[in-house]
mmCIF file of C-alpha atoms and ligand atoms in Angstrom:
data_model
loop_
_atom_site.group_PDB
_atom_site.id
_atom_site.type_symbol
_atom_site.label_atom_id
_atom_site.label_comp_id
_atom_site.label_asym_id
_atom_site.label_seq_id
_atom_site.Cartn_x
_atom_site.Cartn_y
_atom_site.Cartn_z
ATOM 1 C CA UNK M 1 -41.068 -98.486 -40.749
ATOM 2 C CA UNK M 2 -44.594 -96.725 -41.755
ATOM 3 C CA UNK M 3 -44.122 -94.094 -44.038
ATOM 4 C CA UNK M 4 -46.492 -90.780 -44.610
ATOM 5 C CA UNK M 5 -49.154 -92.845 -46.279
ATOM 6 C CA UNK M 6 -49.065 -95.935 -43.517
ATOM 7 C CA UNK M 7 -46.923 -98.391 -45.866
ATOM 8 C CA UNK M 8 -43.827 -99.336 -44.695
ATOM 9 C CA UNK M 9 -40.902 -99.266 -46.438
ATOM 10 C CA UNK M 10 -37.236 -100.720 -45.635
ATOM 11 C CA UNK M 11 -34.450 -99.048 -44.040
ATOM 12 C CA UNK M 12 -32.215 -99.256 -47.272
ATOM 13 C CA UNK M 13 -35.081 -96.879 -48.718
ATOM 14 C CA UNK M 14 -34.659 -93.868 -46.102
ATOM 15 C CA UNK M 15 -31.550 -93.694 -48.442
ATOM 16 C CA UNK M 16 -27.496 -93.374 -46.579
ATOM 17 C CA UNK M 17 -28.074 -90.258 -44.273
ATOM 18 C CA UNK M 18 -29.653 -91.870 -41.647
ATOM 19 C CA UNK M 19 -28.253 -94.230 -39.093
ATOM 20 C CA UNK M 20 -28.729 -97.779 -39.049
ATOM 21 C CA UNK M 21 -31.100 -98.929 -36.266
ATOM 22 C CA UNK M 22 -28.077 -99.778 -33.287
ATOM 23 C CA UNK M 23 -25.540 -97.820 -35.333
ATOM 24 C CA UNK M 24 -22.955 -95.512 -32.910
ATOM 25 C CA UNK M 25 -23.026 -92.906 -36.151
ATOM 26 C CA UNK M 26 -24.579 -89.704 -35.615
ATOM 27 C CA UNK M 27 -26.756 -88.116 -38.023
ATOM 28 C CA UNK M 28 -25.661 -85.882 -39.887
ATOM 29 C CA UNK M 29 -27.786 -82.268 -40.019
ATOM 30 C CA UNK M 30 -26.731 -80.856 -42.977
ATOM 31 C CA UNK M 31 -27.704 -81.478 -46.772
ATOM 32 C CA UNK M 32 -25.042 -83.545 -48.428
ATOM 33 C CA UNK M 33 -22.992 -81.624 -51.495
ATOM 34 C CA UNK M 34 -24.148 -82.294 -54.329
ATOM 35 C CA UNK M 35 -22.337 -85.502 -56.175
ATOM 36 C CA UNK M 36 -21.238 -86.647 -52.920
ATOM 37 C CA UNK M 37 -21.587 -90.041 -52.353
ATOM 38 C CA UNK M 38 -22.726 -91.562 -49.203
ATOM 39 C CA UNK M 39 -19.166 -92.572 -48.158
ATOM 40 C CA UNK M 40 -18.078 -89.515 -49.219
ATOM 41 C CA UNK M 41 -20.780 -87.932 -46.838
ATOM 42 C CA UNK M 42 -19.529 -89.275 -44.104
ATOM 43 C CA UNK M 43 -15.700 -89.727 -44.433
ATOM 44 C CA UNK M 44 -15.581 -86.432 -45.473
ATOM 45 C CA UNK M 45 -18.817 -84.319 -43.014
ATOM 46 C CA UNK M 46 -16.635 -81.994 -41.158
ATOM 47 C CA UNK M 47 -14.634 -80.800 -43.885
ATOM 48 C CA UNK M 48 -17.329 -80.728 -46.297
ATOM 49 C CA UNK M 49 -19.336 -78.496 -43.788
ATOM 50 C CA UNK M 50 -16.477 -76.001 -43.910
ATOM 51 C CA UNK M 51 -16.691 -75.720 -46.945
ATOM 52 C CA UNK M 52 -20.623 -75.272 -47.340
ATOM 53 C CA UNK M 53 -21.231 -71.930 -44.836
ATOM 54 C CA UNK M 54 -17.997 -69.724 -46.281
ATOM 55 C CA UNK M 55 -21.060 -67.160 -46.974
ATOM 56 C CA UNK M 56 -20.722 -66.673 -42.847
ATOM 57 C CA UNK M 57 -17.436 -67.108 -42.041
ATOM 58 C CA UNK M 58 -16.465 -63.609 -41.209
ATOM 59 C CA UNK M 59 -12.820 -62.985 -40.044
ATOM 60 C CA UNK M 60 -10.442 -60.581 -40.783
ATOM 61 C CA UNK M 61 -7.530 -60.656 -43.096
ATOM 62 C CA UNK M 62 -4.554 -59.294 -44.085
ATOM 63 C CA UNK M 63 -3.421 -59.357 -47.656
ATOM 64 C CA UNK M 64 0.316 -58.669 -48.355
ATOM 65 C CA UNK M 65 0.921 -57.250 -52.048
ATOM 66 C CA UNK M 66 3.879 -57.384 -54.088
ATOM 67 C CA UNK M 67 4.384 -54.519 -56.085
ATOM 68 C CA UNK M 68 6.566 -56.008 -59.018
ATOM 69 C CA UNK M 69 4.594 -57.100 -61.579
ATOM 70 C CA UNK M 70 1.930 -55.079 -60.440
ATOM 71 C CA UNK M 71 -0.348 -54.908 -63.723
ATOM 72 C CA UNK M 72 -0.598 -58.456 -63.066
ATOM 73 C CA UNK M 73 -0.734 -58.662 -59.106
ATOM 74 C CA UNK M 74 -3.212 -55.443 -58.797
ATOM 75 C CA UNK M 75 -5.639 -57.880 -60.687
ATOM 76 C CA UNK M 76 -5.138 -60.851 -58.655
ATOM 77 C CA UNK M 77 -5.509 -58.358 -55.367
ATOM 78 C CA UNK M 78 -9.086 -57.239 -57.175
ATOM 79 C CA UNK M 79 -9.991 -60.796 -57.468
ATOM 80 C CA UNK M 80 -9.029 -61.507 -53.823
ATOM 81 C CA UNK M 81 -10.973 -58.414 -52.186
ATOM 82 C CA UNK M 82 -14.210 -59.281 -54.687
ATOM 83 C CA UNK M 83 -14.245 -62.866 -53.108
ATOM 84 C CA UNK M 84 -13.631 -62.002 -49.926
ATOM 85 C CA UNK M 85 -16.384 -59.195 -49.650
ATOM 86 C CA UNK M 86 -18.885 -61.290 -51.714
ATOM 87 C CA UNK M 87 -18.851 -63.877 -49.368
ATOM 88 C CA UNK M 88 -19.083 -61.312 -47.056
ATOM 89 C CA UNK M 89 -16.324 -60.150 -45.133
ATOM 90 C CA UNK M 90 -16.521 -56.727 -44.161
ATOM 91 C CA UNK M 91 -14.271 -54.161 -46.207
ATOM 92 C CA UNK M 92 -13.321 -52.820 -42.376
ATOM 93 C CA UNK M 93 -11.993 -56.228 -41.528
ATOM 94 C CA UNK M 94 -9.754 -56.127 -45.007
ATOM 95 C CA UNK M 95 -6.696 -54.781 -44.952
ATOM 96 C CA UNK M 96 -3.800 -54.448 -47.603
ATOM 97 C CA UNK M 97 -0.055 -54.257 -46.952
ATOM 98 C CA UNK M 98 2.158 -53.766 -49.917
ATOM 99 C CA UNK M 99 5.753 -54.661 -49.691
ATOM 100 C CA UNK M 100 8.146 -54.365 -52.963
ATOM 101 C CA UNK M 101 8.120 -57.994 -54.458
ATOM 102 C CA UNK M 102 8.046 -61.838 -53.856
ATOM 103 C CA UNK M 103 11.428 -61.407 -51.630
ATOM 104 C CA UNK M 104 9.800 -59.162 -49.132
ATOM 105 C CA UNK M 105 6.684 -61.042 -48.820
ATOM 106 C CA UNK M 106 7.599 -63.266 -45.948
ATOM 107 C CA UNK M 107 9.052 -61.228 -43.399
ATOM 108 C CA UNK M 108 6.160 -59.097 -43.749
ATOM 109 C CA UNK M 109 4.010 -62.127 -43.615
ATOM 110 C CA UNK M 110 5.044 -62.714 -40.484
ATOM 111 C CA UNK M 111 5.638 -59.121 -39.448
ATOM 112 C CA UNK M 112 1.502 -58.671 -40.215
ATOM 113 C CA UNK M 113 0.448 -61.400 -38.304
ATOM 114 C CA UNK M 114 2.608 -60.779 -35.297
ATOM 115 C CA UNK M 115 1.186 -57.770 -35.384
ATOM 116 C CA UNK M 116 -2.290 -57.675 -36.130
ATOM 117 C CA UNK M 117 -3.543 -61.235 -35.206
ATOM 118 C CA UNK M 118 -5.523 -61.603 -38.243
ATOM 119 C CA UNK M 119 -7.710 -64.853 -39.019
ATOM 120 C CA UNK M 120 -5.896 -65.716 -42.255
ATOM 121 C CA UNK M 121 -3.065 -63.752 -44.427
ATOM 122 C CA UNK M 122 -3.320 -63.790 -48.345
ATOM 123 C CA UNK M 123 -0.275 -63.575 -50.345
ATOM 124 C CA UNK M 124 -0.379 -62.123 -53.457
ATOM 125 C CA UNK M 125 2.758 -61.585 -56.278
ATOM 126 C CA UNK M 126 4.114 -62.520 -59.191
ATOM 127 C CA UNK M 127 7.189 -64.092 -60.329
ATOM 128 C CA UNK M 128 7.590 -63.976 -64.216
ATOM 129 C CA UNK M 129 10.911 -66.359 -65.515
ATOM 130 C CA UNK M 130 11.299 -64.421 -68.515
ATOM 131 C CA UNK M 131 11.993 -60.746 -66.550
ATOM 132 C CA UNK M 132 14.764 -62.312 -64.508
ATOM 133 C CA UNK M 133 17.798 -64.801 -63.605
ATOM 134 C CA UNK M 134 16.892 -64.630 -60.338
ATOM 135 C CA UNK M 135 13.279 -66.076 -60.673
ATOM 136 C CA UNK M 136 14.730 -69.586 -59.007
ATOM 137 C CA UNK M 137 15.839 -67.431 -55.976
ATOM 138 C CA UNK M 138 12.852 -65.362 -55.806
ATOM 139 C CA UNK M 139 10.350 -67.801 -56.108
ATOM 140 C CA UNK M 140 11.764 -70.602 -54.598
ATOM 141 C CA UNK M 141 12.677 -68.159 -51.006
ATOM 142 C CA UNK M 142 9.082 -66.607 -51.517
ATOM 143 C CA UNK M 143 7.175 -70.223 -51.331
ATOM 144 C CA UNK M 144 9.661 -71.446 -48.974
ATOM 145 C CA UNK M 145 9.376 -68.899 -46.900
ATOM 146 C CA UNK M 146 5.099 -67.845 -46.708
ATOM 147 C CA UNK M 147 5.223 -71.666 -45.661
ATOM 148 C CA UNK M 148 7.825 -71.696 -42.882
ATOM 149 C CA UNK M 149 5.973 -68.603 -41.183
ATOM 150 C CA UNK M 150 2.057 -70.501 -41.955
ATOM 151 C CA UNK M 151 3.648 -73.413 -40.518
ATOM 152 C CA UNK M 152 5.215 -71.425 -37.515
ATOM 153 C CA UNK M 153 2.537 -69.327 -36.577
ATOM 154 C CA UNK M 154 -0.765 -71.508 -37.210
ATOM 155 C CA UNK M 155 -2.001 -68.670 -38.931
ATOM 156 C CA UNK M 156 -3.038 -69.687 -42.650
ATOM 157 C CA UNK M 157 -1.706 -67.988 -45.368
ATOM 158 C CA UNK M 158 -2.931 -68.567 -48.527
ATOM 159 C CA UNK M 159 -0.174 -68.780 -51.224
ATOM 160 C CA UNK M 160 -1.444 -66.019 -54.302
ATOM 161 C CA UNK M 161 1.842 -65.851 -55.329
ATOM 162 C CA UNK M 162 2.039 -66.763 -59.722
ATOM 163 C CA UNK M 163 5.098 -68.190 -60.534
ATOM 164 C CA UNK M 164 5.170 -68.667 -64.395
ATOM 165 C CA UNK M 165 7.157 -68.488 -67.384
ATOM 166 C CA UNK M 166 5.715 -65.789 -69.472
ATOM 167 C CA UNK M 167 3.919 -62.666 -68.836
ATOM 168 C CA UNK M 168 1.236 -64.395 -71.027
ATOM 169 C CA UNK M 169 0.636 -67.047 -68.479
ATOM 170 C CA UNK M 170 0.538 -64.749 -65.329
ATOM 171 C CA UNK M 171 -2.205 -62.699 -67.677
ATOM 172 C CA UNK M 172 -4.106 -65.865 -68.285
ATOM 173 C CA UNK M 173 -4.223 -66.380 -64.323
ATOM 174 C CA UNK M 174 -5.132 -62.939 -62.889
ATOM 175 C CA UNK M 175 -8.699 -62.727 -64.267
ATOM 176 C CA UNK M 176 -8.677 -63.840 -67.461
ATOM 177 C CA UNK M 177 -9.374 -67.307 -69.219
ATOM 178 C CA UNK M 178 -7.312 -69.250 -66.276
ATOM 179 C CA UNK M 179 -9.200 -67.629 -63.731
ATOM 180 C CA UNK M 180 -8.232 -65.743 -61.289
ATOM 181 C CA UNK M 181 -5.395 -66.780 -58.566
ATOM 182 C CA UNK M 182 -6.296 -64.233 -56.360
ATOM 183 C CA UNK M 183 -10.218 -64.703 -55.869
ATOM 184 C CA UNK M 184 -8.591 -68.547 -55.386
ATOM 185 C CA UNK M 185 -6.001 -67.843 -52.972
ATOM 186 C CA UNK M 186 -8.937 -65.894 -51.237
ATOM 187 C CA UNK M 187 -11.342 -68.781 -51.053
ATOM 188 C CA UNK M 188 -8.627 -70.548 -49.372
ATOM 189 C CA UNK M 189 -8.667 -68.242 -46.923
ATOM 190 C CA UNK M 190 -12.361 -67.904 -46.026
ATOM 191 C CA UNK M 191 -12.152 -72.039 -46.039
ATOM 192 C CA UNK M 192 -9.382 -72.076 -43.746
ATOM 193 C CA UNK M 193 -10.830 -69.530 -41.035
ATOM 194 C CA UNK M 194 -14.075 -71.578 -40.995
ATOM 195 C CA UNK M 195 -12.276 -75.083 -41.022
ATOM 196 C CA UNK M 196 -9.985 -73.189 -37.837
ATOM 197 C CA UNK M 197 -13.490 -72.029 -36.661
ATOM 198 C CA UNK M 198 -15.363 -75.359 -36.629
ATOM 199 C CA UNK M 199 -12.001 -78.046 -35.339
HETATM 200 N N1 INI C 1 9.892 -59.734 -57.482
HETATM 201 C C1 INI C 1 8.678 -60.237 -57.830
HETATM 202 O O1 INI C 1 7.742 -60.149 -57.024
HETATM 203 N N2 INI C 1 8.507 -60.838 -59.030
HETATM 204 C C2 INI C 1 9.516 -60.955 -59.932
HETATM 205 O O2 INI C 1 9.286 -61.515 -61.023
HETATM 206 C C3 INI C 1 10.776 -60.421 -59.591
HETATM 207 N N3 INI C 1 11.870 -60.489 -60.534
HETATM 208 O O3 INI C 1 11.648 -60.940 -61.650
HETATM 209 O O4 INI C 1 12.957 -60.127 -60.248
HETATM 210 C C4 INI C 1 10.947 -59.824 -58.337
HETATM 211 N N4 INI C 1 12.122 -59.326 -57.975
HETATM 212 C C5 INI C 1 12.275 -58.397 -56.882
HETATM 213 C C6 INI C 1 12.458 -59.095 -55.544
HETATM 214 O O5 INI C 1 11.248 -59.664 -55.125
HETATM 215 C C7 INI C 1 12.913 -58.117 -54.475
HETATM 216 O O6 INI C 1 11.945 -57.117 -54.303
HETATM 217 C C8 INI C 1 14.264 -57.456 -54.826
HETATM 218 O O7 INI C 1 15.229 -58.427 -55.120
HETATM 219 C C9 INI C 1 14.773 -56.587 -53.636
HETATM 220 O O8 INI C 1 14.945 -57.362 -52.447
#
């Protein structure tokens, strides 16, 4: 095939993006993600393009906030609105429900999306071992039960819920040097509406 300067070069040069001359494989429109290997590319297009436009996924979203532990969970709620409205959901389609700890969160889970029909739910808590016997019971019904209502409702939820050992470790994960479990549970979210959004 001639090339800009008339010499022609062979297919294998036009590099893995485009078909093969006969081939029933579409091409694909958007750049590939960077590192991703041609097979990658194409076993993996849709989902990769959900991932690459979560700047203009919109949607609205409910986020359901434990109150125990809340030095800890008012942090990972911070992290969750700051990703949310960064990649630029509207504050007016953000809204925050606070319930009084892990045990609560999914009746209210569901209550919320009965409710409001929002895009995605985040669910944000934490469950420290070290304040409580109960920590099996409340962590265990909390993660059982956010996915029993994603599950039964189709409506994601993303799980923000911490479930650690020490209050050092649910420190490390609400915005310091583990990150921040909120902002993550939030991505999860936007990725989920546009994955919904796009199948
Ligand atoms: N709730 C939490 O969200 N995190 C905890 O660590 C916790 N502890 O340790 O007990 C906790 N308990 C309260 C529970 O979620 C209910 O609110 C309570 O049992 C009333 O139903």
């Amino acid at each position: 095939m001639p090339d800009a300067l008339g010499l022609t070069l062979p297919i294998s040069a036009l590099g893995s993006r485009r078909p093969a001359s006969g081939s029933k494989s579409k091409p694909l429109d958007a750049p590939a993600l960077p590192g991703a290997t041609s097979d990658q590319d194409k076993t993996h297009a849709k989902h990769q393009d959900s991932r690459r436009y979560l700047s203009n996924v919109g949607g609205r979203y409910g986020i359901v906030v434990a109150r125990f532990n809340s030095f800890v969970v008012e942090a990972l709620l911070d992290g969750a609105v700051d990703a949310l409205v960064r990649h630029g959901v509207s504050r007016d389609d953000i809204e925050i429900i606070r319930v009084p700890g892990a045990w609560e969160m999914p009746v209210a889970v569901k209550k919320v999306i009965e409710k409001r029909s929002y895009d995605a739910v985040i669910a944000l808590g934490a469950v420290i071992r070290g304040g409580t016997a109960h920590f099996e019971f409340v962590a265990g019904e909390a993660a059982k039960g956010i996915a029993s209502v994603q599950n039964s409702t189709g409506t994601p939820v993303a799980f923000g819920v911490l479930t650690v050992d020490t209050i050092e470790q649910a420190i490390e994960r609400s915005g310091t040097k583990a990150g921040n479990k909120g902002a993550e549970a939030a991505l999860c979210a936007l990725e989920m509406v546009s994955l919904f959004k796009a199948l």
